[in-house]
Amino acid sequence: MKLNINNTFSEELPSDPILENSRRQVRNACFSYVTPKKTRNPEILHVSEEMSKELGLSKEDAQSEEFLQIMTGNKVIEQTKPYAMHYGGHQFGNWAGQLGDGRAINLAEVVHNSNRWAIQLKGAGETPYSRNADGLAVLRSSIREYLCSEAMYHLGVPTTRVLSLAITGDQVLRDVLYNGNAAYEKGAVVCRVAPSFIRFGNFEILAAHGDHKNLKLLADYTIKHFYPEIKVSGKEAYIALLSEISKRSLKMVIDWQRVGFVHGVMNTDNMSILGLTIDYGPYGWLEDYDLGWTPNTTDSQFKRYKYGTQPEIVLWNLYQLANALYPLIEETDSLEKVLNDYQETYTKAYVNMMITKIGLFFYQENDHLLIQDLEELLQLSETDMTIFFRNLANFEKGKTSNWYAIINDSFYNLHDIENDIKNRWNTWFLKYNTRLKKEQMGDKERKDRMNSINPKYVLRNYMAQLAIDNADKGDYNLIDELYQMLKNPYNEQPKYDKWFAKRPDWARNKIGCSMLSCSS
Ligand code: AMP
Ligand code: MG
């Protein structure tokens, strides 16, 4: 197995001089060297063929003993020194101090076809940043991260990727509900891949320590490798950096809203500096459309990270990043301008995205009202988001009386739809029809375009849970079935029709389906 290793993060940025793997506060460094923990009886459960190819690996490579040993922590890639990154973060609105890679260990960077990829193992053991936890991951959360990363990639949502999913043969103790009922679960390691795993928190921790020298080094490093389009220098460069990060983060969160993804823990340590979805924990997919929904039970009281507020939380997080970059700029006006731009663009970008979901591709006056009405109705009648938008594409101009037949499959409680709500839906469809008549596009073309934006198959919460339940019993087939299906989320795939269905009743209030904890 030959990987084209080309390390930059660990070569160009300062390391923690202490080499002992003990939990501690790290100063004046961007990372700490640490070796992954050896695993007892590792077994690869799945490999992403697409990601292997991106790294220049063949099928045989991915099946080799060397691959197994490297991707589960038992062997270090020759001439590399694995490391954990130093970062801090704001968690649920409060500064949390040092966090860091408590259970992720970076193996190396690989360059293939001119693309740079950092490879890291999640769940590979303790690091100086593990605080009071074990540095390990369980199969349950690893399956969730594995499947969702690739599903998001195929949906066209910016995301970190995965290369492999493995069990370690070790047992890991977890208290899923934090109620004193800890139990052993299968340990697992996911190999994650991204151009870089730098987070907002990597900048915040250096600013918090007043370490402006390394703050500048990290900002310059980020621009040089990941924002080469920034040609200006000095303060201008750091303002441009914030602006570019803000644009990418906006694109990411608008995509989340489009597909109904709720991250669940949008702390600043979980915000990628490249605008990638990162750290799949207690995330969830909207089933019935509900702006107030969050899957994360830890957030059930205040619902800070609920679906409807995700774009605003990105802005809040960008404020923290702006504060962290301030020492390099020492002037607030231009930073504020970037943040104000986000605010303005986001409202427009959101409406523009939503109108495409209903098949309108150029904004016209009052389209936002059509969307507002729709959002209200979707919530009044407990409507499945994915099924609604997918089936709406079957609407034909002029045939307003068909509306019920087209969308009724998306209602969770058909009997509960009162006449009043039915009348409102009817009125909405009349307005929608009037608006569609102003478009040149025919029904067929509109349908095709809508279907390329509104997925048919998403990783519903209960689907991941079924794969987990089977895997706990030693049956890993469903992982591959879902993986294969989610490679083509926008295509009709008749053999997977059973997955184009509403959440079953048993999953409505089940742990792991509608309620997730951070325990992973
Ligand atoms: P999260 O909110 O899950 O992204 O994690 C927040 C912080 O906790 C990060 O610094 C993680 O590395 C750390 N962390 C989470 N789980 C573990 C674990 N099992 N062992 C060590 N550190 C962990
Ligand atoms: Mg995290």
mmCIF file of N, CA and C in Angstrom, residues 437-495:
data_model
loop_
_atom_site.group_PDB
_atom_site.id
_atom_site.type_symbol
_atom_site.label_atom_id
_atom_site.label_comp_id
_atom_site.label_asym_id
_atom_site.label_seq_id
_atom_site.Cartn_x
_atom_site.Cartn_y
_atom_site.Cartn_z
ATOM 1 N N LYS A 437 -47.597 29.504 -13.227
ATOM 2 C CA LYS A 437 -48.011 29.918 -14.579
ATOM 3 C C LYS A 437 -47.131 31.033 -15.132
ATOM 4 N N LYS A 438 -46.479 31.759 -14.234
ATOM 5 C CA LYS A 438 -45.582 32.826 -14.704
ATOM 6 C C LYS A 438 -44.240 32.273 -15.186
ATOM 7 N N GLU A 439 -44.040 30.973 -14.998
ATOM 8 C CA GLU A 439 -42.775 30.350 -15.412
ATOM 9 C C GLU A 439 -42.933 29.725 -16.790
ATOM 10 N N GLN A 440 -41.867 29.815 -17.558
ATOM 11 C CA GLN A 440 -41.867 29.195 -18.890
ATOM 12 C C GLN A 440 -41.747 27.668 -18.801
ATOM 13 N N MET A 441 -41.040 27.242 -17.788
ATOM 14 C CA MET A 441 -40.660 25.839 -17.689
ATOM 15 C C MET A 441 -41.864 24.892 -17.665
ATOM 16 N N GLY A 442 -41.738 23.792 -18.390
ATOM 17 C CA GLY A 442 -42.816 22.802 -18.412
ATOM 18 C C GLY A 442 -42.766 21.890 -17.194
ATOM 19 N N ASP A 443 -43.831 21.101 -17.018
ATOM 20 C CA ASP A 443 -43.923 20.233 -15.837
ATOM 21 C C ASP A 443 -42.759 19.242 -15.748
ATOM 22 N N LYS A 444 -42.413 18.655 -16.894
ATOM 23 C CA LYS A 444 -41.380 17.620 -16.896
ATOM 24 C C LYS A 444 -40.024 18.196 -16.480
ATOM 25 N N GLU A 445 -39.692 19.323 -17.093
ATOM 26 C CA GLU A 445 -38.389 19.925 -16.779
ATOM 27 C C GLU A 445 -38.333 20.370 -15.311
ATOM 28 N N ARG A 446 -39.453 20.948 -14.856
ATOM 29 C CA ARG A 446 -39.486 21.390 -13.454
ATOM 30 C C ARG A 446 -39.307 20.192 -12.521
ATOM 31 N N LYS A 447 -39.981 19.120 -12.848
ATOM 32 C CA LYS A 447 -39.880 17.918 -12.014
ATOM 33 C C LYS A 447 -38.424 17.426 -11.940
ATOM 34 N N ASP A 448 -37.783 17.356 -13.104
ATOM 35 C CA ASP A 448 -36.388 16.893 -13.114
ATOM 36 C C ASP A 448 -35.494 17.788 -12.268
ATOM 37 N N ARG A 449 -35.723 19.092 -12.407
ATOM 38 C CA ARG A 449 -34.862 20.007 -11.634
ATOM 39 C C ARG A 449 -35.144 19.905 -10.144
ATOM 40 N N MET A 450 -36.409 19.787 -9.802
ATOM 41 C CA MET A 450 -36.748 19.651 -8.369
ATOM 42 C C MET A 450 -36.156 18.363 -7.796
ATOM 43 N N ASN A 451 -36.219 17.301 -8.590
ATOM 44 C CA ASN A 451 -35.699 16.019 -8.098
ATOM 45 C C ASN A 451 -34.183 15.999 -7.970
ATOM 46 N N SER A 452 -33.520 16.969 -8.570
ATOM 47 C CA SER A 452 -32.067 17.013 -8.404
ATOM 48 C C SER A 452 -31.681 17.845 -7.175
ATOM 49 N N ILE A 453 -32.678 18.402 -6.507
ATOM 50 C CA ILE A 453 -32.447 19.237 -5.323
ATOM 51 C C ILE A 453 -33.075 18.604 -4.090
ATOM 52 N N ASN A 454 -34.227 17.959 -4.294
ATOM 53 C CA ASN A 454 -34.965 17.343 -3.191
ATOM 54 C C ASN A 454 -34.677 15.843 -3.179
ATOM 55 N N PRO A 455 -33.887 15.372 -2.225
ATOM 56 C CA PRO A 455 -33.503 13.957 -2.239
ATOM 57 C C PRO A 455 -34.692 13.032 -2.062
ATOM 58 N N LYS A 456 -34.581 11.860 -2.658
ATOM 59 C CA LYS A 456 -35.594 10.824 -2.440
ATOM 60 C C LYS A 456 -35.225 9.997 -1.209
ATOM 61 N N TYR A 457 -33.914 9.772 -1.042
ATOM 62 C CA TYR A 457 -33.459 8.916 0.069
ATOM 63 C C TYR A 457 -32.513 9.696 0.975
ATOM 64 N N VAL A 458 -32.848 9.765 2.233
ATOM 65 C CA VAL A 458 -31.914 10.332 3.218
ATOM 66 C C VAL A 458 -31.736 9.309 4.336
ATOM 67 N N LEU A 459 -30.732 9.541 5.169
ATOM 68 C CA LEU A 459 -30.445 8.594 6.257
ATOM 69 C C LEU A 459 -31.370 8.913 7.430
ATOM 70 N N ARG A 460 -32.605 8.464 7.310
ATOM 71 C CA ARG A 460 -33.552 8.715 8.398
ATOM 72 C C ARG A 460 -32.998 8.124 9.689
ATOM 73 N N ASN A 461 -33.388 8.770 10.797
ATOM 74 C CA ASN A 461 -32.823 8.393 12.093
ATOM 75 C C ASN A 461 -33.049 6.909 12.400
ATOM 76 N N TYR A 462 -34.215 6.408 12.075
ATOM 77 C CA TYR A 462 -34.516 5.010 12.411
ATOM 78 C C TYR A 462 -33.732 4.051 11.516
ATOM 79 N N MET A 463 -33.364 4.499 10.308
ATOM 80 C CA MET A 463 -32.604 3.629 9.411
ATOM 81 C C MET A 463 -31.213 3.370 9.980
ATOM 82 N N ALA A 464 -30.565 4.431 10.436
ATOM 83 C CA ALA A 464 -29.245 4.262 11.065
ATOM 84 C C ALA A 464 -29.386 3.352 12.283
ATOM 85 N N GLN A 465 -30.470 3.531 13.036
ATOM 86 C CA GLN A 465 -30.656 2.730 14.243
ATOM 87 C C GLN A 465 -30.858 1.247 13.907
ATOM 88 N N LEU A 466 -31.559 0.960 12.808
ATOM 89 C CA LEU A 466 -31.729 -0.446 12.409
ATOM 90 C C LEU A 466 -30.374 -1.057 12.061
ATOM 91 N N ALA A 467 -29.555 -0.282 11.340
ATOM 92 C CA ALA A 467 -28.217 -0.780 10.983
ATOM 93 C C ALA A 467 -27.402 -1.037 12.252
ATOM 94 N N ILE A 468 -27.588 -0.183 13.249
ATOM 95 C CA ILE A 468 -26.862 -0.336 14.517
ATOM 96 C C ILE A 468 -27.352 -1.575 15.271
ATOM 97 N N ASP A 469 -28.669 -1.735 15.345
ATOM 98 C CA ASP A 469 -29.227 -2.897 16.055
ATOM 99 C C ASP A 469 -28.731 -4.199 15.427
ATOM 100 N N ASN A 470 -28.736 -4.243 14.086
ATOM 101 C CA ASN A 470 -28.226 -5.446 13.411
ATOM 102 C C ASN A 470 -26.742 -5.649 13.688
ATOM 103 N N ALA A 471 -25.992 -4.574 13.623
ATOM 104 C CA ALA A 471 -24.541 -4.675 13.818
ATOM 105 C C ALA A 471 -24.206 -5.168 15.222
ATOM 106 N N ASP A 472 -24.997 -4.740 16.197
ATOM 107 C CA ASP A 472 -24.763 -5.214 17.561
ATOM 108 C C ASP A 472 -24.896 -6.726 17.636
ATOM 109 N N LYS A 473 -25.746 -7.265 16.736
ATOM 110 C CA LYS A 473 -25.928 -8.720 16.719
ATOM 111 C C LYS A 473 -24.939 -9.391 15.768
ATOM 112 N N GLY A 474 -24.046 -8.602 15.176
ATOM 113 C CA GLY A 474 -23.026 -9.183 14.301
ATOM 114 C C GLY A 474 -23.422 -9.230 12.834
ATOM 115 N N ASP A 475 -24.537 -8.597 12.470
ATOM 116 C CA ASP A 475 -24.965 -8.589 11.067
ATOM 117 C C ASP A 475 -24.720 -7.187 10.492
ATOM 118 N N TYR A 476 -23.770 -7.111 9.561
ATOM 119 C CA TYR A 476 -23.353 -5.798 9.056
ATOM 120 C C TYR A 476 -23.903 -5.476 7.670
ATOM 121 N N ASN A 477 -24.828 -6.314 7.177
ATOM 122 C CA ASN A 477 -25.313 -6.139 5.803
ATOM 123 C C ASN A 477 -26.054 -4.828 5.569
ATOM 124 N N LEU A 478 -26.806 -4.406 6.560
ATOM 125 C CA LEU A 478 -27.606 -3.192 6.362
ATOM 126 C C LEU A 478 -26.723 -1.950 6.212
ATOM 127 N N ILE A 479 -25.547 -1.991 6.815
ATOM 128 C CA ILE A 479 -24.626 -0.860 6.660
ATOM 129 C C ILE A 479 -24.337 -0.680 5.171
ATOM 130 N N ASP A 480 -24.043 -1.796 4.501
ATOM 131 C CA ASP A 480 -23.722 -1.690 3.077
ATOM 132 C C ASP A 480 -24.958 -1.339 2.245
ATOM 133 N N GLU A 481 -26.097 -1.907 2.593
ATOM 134 C CA GLU A 481 -27.311 -1.595 1.815
ATOM 135 C C GLU A 481 -27.605 -0.089 1.869
ATOM 136 N N LEU A 482 -27.550 0.483 3.060
ATOM 137 C CA LEU A 482 -27.833 1.920 3.183
ATOM 138 C C LEU A 482 -26.753 2.730 2.472
ATOM 139 N N TYR A 483 -25.520 2.277 2.655
ATOM 140 C CA TYR A 483 -24.397 2.966 2.005
ATOM 141 C C TYR A 483 -24.605 3.028 0.490
ATOM 142 N N GLN A 484 -24.963 1.888 -0.099
ATOM 143 C CA GLN A 484 -25.150 1.833 -1.560
ATOM 144 C C GLN A 484 -26.311 2.733 -1.985
ATOM 145 N N MET A 485 -27.395 2.655 -1.256
ATOM 146 C CA MET A 485 -28.572 3.453 -1.614
ATOM 147 C C MET A 485 -28.258 4.949 -1.537
ATOM 148 N N LEU A 486 -27.535 5.339 -0.496
ATOM 149 C CA LEU A 486 -27.302 6.762 -0.264
ATOM 150 C C LEU A 486 -26.260 7.361 -1.209
ATOM 151 N N LYS A 487 -25.690 6.493 -2.048
ATOM 152 C CA LYS A 487 -24.768 7.016 -3.071
ATOM 153 C C LYS A 487 -25.522 7.759 -4.168
ATOM 154 N N ASN A 488 -26.799 7.435 -4.331
ATOM 155 C CA ASN A 488 -27.612 8.088 -5.366
ATOM 156 C C ASN A 488 -28.910 8.628 -4.780
ATOM 157 N N PRO A 489 -28.785 9.607 -3.898
ATOM 158 C CA PRO A 489 -29.970 10.036 -3.148
ATOM 159 C C PRO A 489 -31.041 10.711 -4.000
ATOM 160 N N TYR A 490 -30.661 11.213 -5.164
ATOM 161 C CA TYR A 490 -31.632 11.948 -5.980
ATOM 162 C C TYR A 490 -32.265 11.076 -7.066
ATOM 163 N N ASN A 491 -31.720 9.862 -7.226
ATOM 164 C CA ASN A 491 -32.246 8.997 -8.289
ATOM 165 C C ASN A 491 -33.383 8.126 -7.789
ATOM 166 N N GLU A 492 -34.276 7.782 -8.706
ATOM 167 C CA GLU A 492 -35.275 6.770 -8.374
ATOM 168 C C GLU A 492 -34.542 5.437 -8.286
ATOM 169 N N GLN A 493 -34.723 4.728 -7.198
ATOM 170 C CA GLN A 493 -34.109 3.403 -7.062
ATOM 171 C C GLN A 493 -35.181 2.443 -6.558
ATOM 172 N N PRO A 494 -35.986 1.897 -7.502
ATOM 173 C CA PRO A 494 -37.142 1.086 -7.107
ATOM 174 C C PRO A 494 -36.812 -0.022 -6.106
ATOM 175 N N LYS A 495 -35.597 -0.586 -6.203
ATOM 176 C CA LYS A 495 -35.317 -1.695 -5.276
ATOM 177 C C LYS A 495 -35.181 -1.215 -3.824
#
